[in-house]
């Protein structure tokens, strides 16, 4: 019965993904800037200041990222058709290389026959269309963000008042907010570090549009397990078309070194047990929430799973075994 209800709920969310995704994103952003509101409240500043400052912080960050993406995608759309001849030459070189070593060239022959330079222009148009969709979703997120910021002081008081009646649920929601905030802050700091190093490396290697790939690296940092691959593939392919195999190999080496140092060695020491999900649960979260909410679900996979855990597991005193199952830690006896 529980599995059936979960399937119905997930498919229901999938049908309203265009609404549910921005709502969750706005909620996560409000949670991320909640300490700013708490600091302003401790200073005794008016409520409108407590609402306006966190709201403006998030909006300015969103506008900055959208502005960079808009300019970079516009440049990319004008740049892609220019690489049609390079792509054709790359396929021909691969065909000759395969023939030299006695390998089959059927795949390369079909690729050369099917290649149409106009498809690069269609891809560029598709990127612009996707960007318009992002801008529309950003407007909805900003409206929801304003509404949630206005309600945040009242919501905090209601949760505090509910501790006497539903202590377990209130505690679970507070834990969810704390873990989500820590995850976002630490991931953002190290994501920015990785993005800056990626931009510097790409600039030194003369790969086009390094700022776009830096923003992509920052966004992909929130995608568990496969975010690094997503951030690596586009600049690698562009480096191959623009500078050849040597540049492509150098880009791959640079990304791997930066990722290993920042994400594998340093990040776990700061993040610790903030997520509270096993590796398997993290990967399943990525699959499930991407299926439900699309690309936004991949970015919000960890916060969404933490919210589901708070509502369904942590709020239930009898679900200690489930807590151990999803966190990989034995319950305290």
GROMACS .gro file of C-alpha atoms in nm:
model
  333
    1UNK     CA    1   0.000   0.000   0.000
    2UNK     CA    2   0.283   0.238   0.087
    3UNK     CA    3   0.463   0.168  -0.242
    4UNK     CA    4   0.139   0.221  -0.437
    5UNK     CA    5   0.076   0.554  -0.263
    6UNK     CA    6   0.436   0.662  -0.331
    7UNK     CA    7   0.400   0.581  -0.703
    8UNK     CA    8   0.073   0.777  -0.726
    9UNK     CA    9   0.228   1.073  -0.544
   10UNK     CA   10   0.540   1.075  -0.765
   11UNK     CA   11   0.342   1.056  -1.088
   12UNK     CA   12   0.111   1.328  -0.957
   13UNK     CA   13   0.413   1.551  -0.890
   14UNK     CA   14   0.544   1.472  -1.236
   15UNK     CA   15   0.223   1.602  -1.391
   16UNK     CA   16   0.264   1.937  -1.212
   17UNK     CA   17   0.646   1.949  -1.239
   18UNK     CA   18   0.636   2.298  -1.391
   19UNK     CA   19   0.483   2.421  -1.065
   20UNK     CA   20   0.631   2.180  -0.808
   21UNK     CA   21   0.990   2.237  -0.926
   22UNK     CA   22   0.993   2.617  -0.880
   23UNK     CA   23   0.808   2.581  -0.547
   24UNK     CA   24   1.075   2.348  -0.410
   25UNK     CA   25   1.354   2.565  -0.548
   26UNK     CA   26   1.205   2.874  -0.383
   27UNK     CA   27   1.169   2.682  -0.054
   28UNK     CA   28   1.532   2.569  -0.067
   29UNK     CA   29   1.651   2.923  -0.140
   30UNK     CA   30   1.448   3.063   0.151
   31UNK     CA   31   1.602   2.801   0.381
   32UNK     CA   32   1.949   2.890   0.253
   33UNK     CA   33   1.915   3.260   0.344
   34UNK     CA   34   1.726   3.201   0.670
   35UNK     CA   35   2.037   3.280   0.884
   36UNK     CA   36   2.045   3.628   0.728
   37UNK     CA   37   1.687   3.688   0.842
   38UNK     CA   38   1.769   3.551   1.189
   39UNK     CA   39   2.070   3.782   1.217
   40UNK     CA   40   1.861   4.083   1.116
   41UNK     CA   41   1.592   3.986   1.368
   42UNK     CA   42   1.853   3.956   1.644
   43UNK     CA   43   1.962   4.311   1.562
   44UNK     CA   44   1.605   4.428   1.620
   45UNK     CA   45   1.553   4.555   1.265
   46UNK     CA   46   1.199   4.597   1.125
   47UNK     CA   47   1.021   4.298   0.974
   48UNK     CA   48   1.024   4.450   0.625
   49UNK     CA   49   1.404   4.466   0.640
   50UNK     CA   50   1.414   4.101   0.754
   51UNK     CA   51   1.210   4.013   0.444
   52UNK     CA   52   1.368   4.247   0.190
   53UNK     CA   53   1.738   4.177   0.250
   54UNK     CA   54   1.729   3.794   0.211
   55UNK     CA   55   1.497   3.832  -0.087
   56UNK     CA   56   1.729   4.078  -0.261
   57UNK     CA   57   2.034   3.860  -0.191
   58UNK     CA   58   1.879   3.562  -0.366
   59UNK     CA   59   1.734   3.767  -0.652
   60UNK     CA   60   2.069   3.934  -0.725
   61UNK     CA   61   2.243   3.595  -0.733
   62UNK     CA   62   1.976   3.451  -0.966
   63UNK     CA   63   1.989   3.756  -1.194
   64UNK     CA   64   2.367   3.736  -1.211
   65UNK     CA   65   2.363   3.369  -1.311
   66UNK     CA   66   2.082   3.420  -1.562
   67UNK     CA   67   2.265   3.718  -1.711
   68UNK     CA   68   2.587   3.520  -1.755
   69UNK     CA   69   2.398   3.227  -1.907
   70UNK     CA   70   2.206   3.456  -2.144
   71UNK     CA   71   2.518   3.624  -2.281
   72UNK     CA   72   2.717   3.301  -2.299
   73UNK     CA   73   2.441   3.098  -2.468
   74UNK     CA   74   2.393   3.377  -2.723
   75UNK     CA   75   2.766   3.361  -2.799
   76UNK     CA   76   2.753   2.982  -2.820
   77UNK     CA   77   2.465   2.990  -3.070
   78UNK     CA   78   2.669   3.211  -3.300
   79UNK     CA   79   2.981   3.000  -3.249
   80UNK     CA   80   2.846   2.649  -3.312
   81UNK     CA   81   2.780   2.678  -3.689
   82UNK     CA   82   3.141   2.788  -3.739
   83UNK     CA   83   3.261   2.445  -3.622
   84UNK     CA   84   3.074   2.251  -3.893
   85UNK     CA   85   3.386   2.205  -4.106
   86UNK     CA   86   3.598   2.110  -3.801
   87UNK     CA   87   3.343   1.844  -3.706
   88UNK     CA   88   3.341   1.703  -4.057
   89UNK     CA   89   3.721   1.695  -4.061
   90UNK     CA   90   3.724   1.524  -3.720
   91UNK     CA   91   3.499   1.245  -3.848
   92UNK     CA   92   3.712   1.203  -4.160
   93UNK     CA   93   4.030   1.180  -3.950
   94UNK     CA   94   3.867   0.922  -3.725
   95UNK     CA   95   3.762   0.725  -4.032
   96UNK     CA   96   4.118   0.721  -4.165
   97UNK     CA   97   4.256   0.625  -3.823
   98UNK     CA   98   4.014   0.334  -3.799
   99UNK     CA   99   4.104   0.219  -4.151
  100UNK     CA  100   4.476   0.232  -4.068
  101UNK     CA  101   4.432  -0.012  -3.781
  102UNK     CA  102   4.194  -0.236  -3.970
  103UNK     CA  103   3.886  -0.134  -3.774
  104UNK     CA  104   3.538  -0.109  -3.921
  105UNK     CA  105   3.447   0.231  -4.060
  106UNK     CA  106   3.072   0.176  -4.102
  107UNK     CA  107   2.984   0.397  -3.808
  108UNK     CA  108   3.198   0.686  -3.935
  109UNK     CA  109   3.061   0.645  -4.288
  110UNK     CA  110   2.704   0.671  -4.162
  111UNK     CA  111   2.797   0.970  -3.945
  112UNK     CA  112   2.952   1.152  -4.242
  113UNK     CA  113   2.654   1.075  -4.463
  114UNK     CA  114   2.403   1.185  -4.199
  115UNK     CA  115   2.591   1.497  -4.091
  116UNK     CA  116   2.411   1.817  -4.180
  117UNK     CA  117   2.568   2.153  -4.083
  118UNK     CA  118   2.218   2.300  -4.054
  119UNK     CA  119   2.162   2.081  -3.748
  120UNK     CA  120   2.415   2.289  -3.559
  121UNK     CA  121   2.198   2.594  -3.627
  122UNK     CA  122   1.892   2.400  -3.510
  123UNK     CA  123   2.083   2.308  -3.193
  124UNK     CA  124   2.163   2.674  -3.136
  125UNK     CA  125   1.795   2.763  -3.177
  126UNK     CA  126   1.707   2.491  -2.928
  127UNK     CA  127   1.949   2.637  -2.675
  128UNK     CA  128   1.786   2.978  -2.709
  129UNK     CA  129   1.442   2.821  -2.664
  130UNK     CA  130   1.560   2.643  -2.350
  131UNK     CA  131   1.697   2.971  -2.219
  132UNK     CA  132   1.356   3.135  -2.263
  133UNK     CA  133   1.208   2.851  -2.057
  134UNK     CA  134   1.467   2.910  -1.785
  135UNK     CA  135   1.381   3.280  -1.775
  136UNK     CA  136   1.009   3.201  -1.743
  137UNK     CA  137   1.076   2.959  -1.457
  138UNK     CA  138   1.301   3.218  -1.291
  139UNK     CA  139   1.015   3.470  -1.288
  140UNK     CA  140   0.790   3.216  -1.114
  141UNK     CA  141   1.067   3.136  -0.865
  142UNK     CA  142   1.111   3.506  -0.782
  143UNK     CA  143   0.737   3.549  -0.720
  144UNK     CA  144   0.726   3.238  -0.499
  145UNK     CA  145   1.042   3.350  -0.324
  146UNK     CA  146   0.886   3.684  -0.235
  147UNK     CA  147   0.574   3.513  -0.099
  148UNK     CA  148   0.776   3.268   0.111
  149UNK     CA  149   1.001   3.545   0.245
  150UNK     CA  150   0.692   3.738   0.354
  151UNK     CA  151   0.557   3.429   0.531
  152UNK     CA  152   0.888   3.315   0.681
  153UNK     CA  153   0.863   3.506   1.015
  154UNK     CA  154   0.508   3.379   1.076
  155UNK     CA  155   0.599   3.025   0.971
  156UNK     CA  156   0.892   3.020   1.213
  157UNK     CA  157   0.665   3.123   1.501
  158UNK     CA  158   0.405   2.860   1.407
  159UNK     CA  159   0.667   2.585   1.402
  160UNK     CA  160   0.797   2.696   1.741
  161UNK     CA  161   0.443   2.695   1.882
  162UNK     CA  162   0.384   2.344   1.747
  163UNK     CA  163   0.668   2.185   1.944
  164UNK     CA  164   0.433   2.103   2.231
  165UNK     CA  165   0.190   1.906   2.011
  166UNK     CA  166   0.402   1.760   1.730
  167UNK     CA  167   0.753   1.770   1.871
  168UNK     CA  168   0.885   1.490   1.649
  169UNK     CA  169   0.760   1.655   1.330
  170UNK     CA  170   0.887   2.000   1.424
  171UNK     CA  171   1.225   1.853   1.518
  172UNK     CA  172   1.239   1.664   1.187
  173UNK     CA  173   1.162   1.980   0.987
  174UNK     CA  174   1.422   2.180   1.180
  175UNK     CA  175   1.677   1.905   1.111
  176UNK     CA  176   1.583   1.909   0.744
  177UNK     CA  177   1.635   2.287   0.727
  178UNK     CA  178   1.970   2.264   0.907
  179UNK     CA  179   2.103   1.981   0.690
  180UNK     CA  180   1.979   2.144   0.370
  181UNK     CA  181   2.136   2.476   0.463
  182UNK     CA  182   2.469   2.319   0.548
  183UNK     CA  183   2.467   2.113   0.230
  184UNK     CA  184   2.387   2.418   0.016
  185UNK     CA  185   2.644   2.647   0.179
  186UNK     CA  186   2.930   2.397   0.168
  187UNK     CA  187   2.843   2.279  -0.185
  188UNK     CA  188   2.816   2.639  -0.307
  189UNK     CA  189   3.151   2.742  -0.160
  190UNK     CA  190   3.335   2.445  -0.306
  191UNK     CA  191   3.135   2.469  -0.628
  192UNK     CA  192   3.250   2.829  -0.668
  193UNK     CA  193   3.608   2.724  -0.597
  194UNK     CA  194   3.592   2.450  -0.859
  195UNK     CA  195   3.421   2.682  -1.109
  196UNK     CA  196   3.685   2.954  -1.067
  197UNK     CA  197   3.967   2.703  -1.113
  198UNK     CA  198   3.791   2.556  -1.418
  199UNK     CA  199   3.751   2.901  -1.574
  200UNK     CA  200   4.120   2.977  -1.516
  201UNK     CA  201   4.226   2.645  -1.667
  202UNK     CA  202   4.000   2.688  -1.972
  203UNK     CA  203   4.121   3.046  -2.020
  204UNK     CA  204   4.484   2.934  -2.014
  205UNK     CA  205   4.404   2.665  -2.272
  206UNK     CA  206   4.214   2.917  -2.492
  207UNK     CA  207   3.891   2.716  -2.484
  208UNK     CA  208   3.599   2.936  -2.597
  209UNK     CA  209   3.335   3.057  -2.347
  210UNK     CA  210   3.514   2.965  -2.022
  211UNK     CA  211   3.264   3.164  -1.814
  212UNK     CA  212   2.973   2.957  -1.945
  213UNK     CA  213   3.149   2.632  -1.856
  214UNK     CA  214   3.234   2.772  -1.512
  215UNK     CA  215   2.866   2.843  -1.443
  216UNK     CA  216   2.782   2.496  -1.572
  217UNK     CA  217   3.039   2.348  -1.332
  218UNK     CA  218   2.883   2.538  -1.041
  219UNK     CA  219   2.531   2.420  -1.125
  220UNK     CA  220   2.643   2.062  -1.192
  221UNK     CA  221   2.812   2.057  -0.852
  222UNK     CA  222   2.464   2.018  -0.696
  223UNK     CA  223   2.393   1.708  -0.906
  224UNK     CA  224   2.513   1.402  -0.711
  225UNK     CA  225   2.729   1.131  -0.865
  226UNK     CA  226   2.718   1.245  -1.230
  227UNK     CA  227   2.753   1.623  -1.198
  228UNK     CA  228   3.125   1.615  -1.276
  229UNK     CA  229   3.067   1.427  -1.602
  230UNK     CA  230   2.793   1.671  -1.706
  231UNK     CA  231   3.024   1.967  -1.641
  232UNK     CA  232   3.317   1.800  -1.823
  233UNK     CA  233   3.163   1.689  -2.153
  234UNK     CA  234   3.068   2.021  -2.324
  235UNK     CA  235   3.401   2.204  -2.273
  236UNK     CA  236   3.587   1.886  -2.366
  237UNK     CA  237   3.403   1.855  -2.697
  238UNK     CA  238   3.449   2.225  -2.770
  239UNK     CA  239   3.820   2.197  -2.687
  240UNK     CA  240   3.847   1.906  -2.932
  241UNK     CA  241   3.683   2.106  -3.211
  242UNK     CA  242   3.873   2.427  -3.137
  243UNK     CA  243   4.220   2.309  -3.039
  244UNK     CA  244   4.245   1.942  -3.127
  245UNK     CA  245   4.314   1.627  -2.928
  246UNK     CA  246   4.596   1.781  -2.722
  247UNK     CA  247   4.375   2.060  -2.590
  248UNK     CA  248   4.096   1.813  -2.516
  249UNK     CA  249   4.330   1.589  -2.313
  250UNK     CA  250   4.461   1.889  -2.117
  251UNK     CA  251   4.104   1.997  -2.035
  252UNK     CA  252   4.020   1.648  -1.909
  253UNK     CA  253   4.335   1.635  -1.694
  254UNK     CA  254   4.269   1.982  -1.551
  255UNK     CA  255   3.908   1.898  -1.462
  256UNK     CA  256   4.004   1.567  -1.303
  257UNK     CA  257   4.279   1.725  -1.091
  258UNK     CA  258   4.052   2.010  -0.976
  259UNK     CA  259   3.766   1.771  -0.899
  260UNK     CA  260   3.984   1.525  -0.708
  261UNK     CA  261   4.142   1.796  -0.493
  262UNK     CA  262   3.827   1.996  -0.414
  263UNK     CA  263   3.549   1.736  -0.422
  264UNK     CA  264   3.723   1.417  -0.310
  265UNK     CA  265   3.983   1.535  -0.057
  266UNK     CA  266   3.858   1.865   0.091
  267UNK     CA  267   3.477   1.869   0.055
  268UNK     CA  268   3.397   1.555   0.262
  269UNK     CA  269   3.587   1.699   0.561
  270UNK     CA  270   3.362   2.007   0.566
  271UNK     CA  271   3.036   1.842   0.463
  272UNK     CA  272   3.070   1.550   0.703
  273UNK     CA  273   2.738   1.381   0.778
  274UNK     CA  274   2.528   1.679   0.672
  275UNK     CA  275   2.342   1.486   0.405
  276UNK     CA  276   2.271   1.172   0.607
  277UNK     CA  277   2.207   0.955   0.299
  278UNK     CA  278   2.395   0.649   0.183
  279UNK     CA  279   2.564   0.643  -0.157
  280UNK     CA  280   2.291   0.414  -0.290
  281UNK     CA  281   2.015   0.641  -0.161
  282UNK     CA  282   2.189   0.943  -0.312
  283UNK     CA  283   2.202   0.780  -0.654
  284UNK     CA  284   1.840   0.662  -0.628
  285UNK     CA  285   1.743   1.016  -0.529
  286UNK     CA  286   1.903   1.144  -0.847
  287UNK     CA  287   1.715   0.893  -1.063
  288UNK     CA  288   1.375   0.939  -0.896
  289UNK     CA  289   1.370   1.318  -0.874
  290UNK     CA  290   1.508   1.361  -1.226
  291UNK     CA  291   1.225   1.139  -1.349
  292UNK     CA  292   0.970   1.342  -1.152
  293UNK     CA  293   1.089   1.701  -1.202
  294UNK     CA  294   1.333   1.682  -1.491
  295UNK     CA  295   1.670   1.863  -1.482
  296UNK     CA  296   1.560   2.075  -1.184
  297UNK     CA  297   1.494   1.753  -0.995
  298UNK     CA  298   1.855   1.645  -1.054
  299UNK     CA  299   1.981   1.970  -0.901
  300UNK     CA  300   1.741   1.947  -0.605
  301UNK     CA  301   1.775   1.571  -0.554
  302UNK     CA  302   1.946   1.594  -0.215
  303UNK     CA  303   1.715   1.861  -0.060
  304UNK     CA  304   1.408   1.678  -0.190
  305UNK     CA  305   1.523   1.349  -0.039
  306UNK     CA  306   1.600   1.523   0.291
  307UNK     CA  307   1.248   1.669   0.290
  308UNK     CA  308   1.095   1.329   0.215
  309UNK     CA  309   1.302   1.177   0.494
  310UNK     CA  310   1.190   1.446   0.741
  311UNK     CA  311   0.819   1.403   0.659
  312UNK     CA  312   0.805   1.024   0.624
  313UNK     CA  313   1.083   0.886   0.845
  314UNK     CA  314   1.228   1.130   1.098
  315UNK     CA  315   0.881   1.245   1.210
  316UNK     CA  316   0.784   0.886   1.299
  317UNK     CA  317   0.928   0.763   1.632
  318UNK     CA  318   0.884   0.400   1.523
  319UNK     CA  319   1.086   0.440   1.201
  320UNK     CA  320   1.431   0.407   1.360
  321UNK     CA  321   1.514   0.113   1.134
  322UNK     CA  322   1.428   0.321   0.826
  323UNK     CA  323   1.656   0.602   0.948
  324UNK     CA  324   1.942   0.353   0.972
  325UNK     CA  325   1.858   0.214   0.628
  326UNK     CA  326   1.874   0.548   0.444
  327UNK     CA  327   2.164   0.694   0.644
  328UNK     CA  328   2.382   0.383   0.674
  329UNK     CA  329   2.429   0.444   1.047
  330UNK     CA  330   2.317   0.205   1.318
  331UNK     CA  331   2.063   0.356   1.563
  332UNK     CA  332   2.183   0.451   1.908
  333UNK     CA  333   2.088   0.198   2.172
   0.00000   0.00000   0.00000
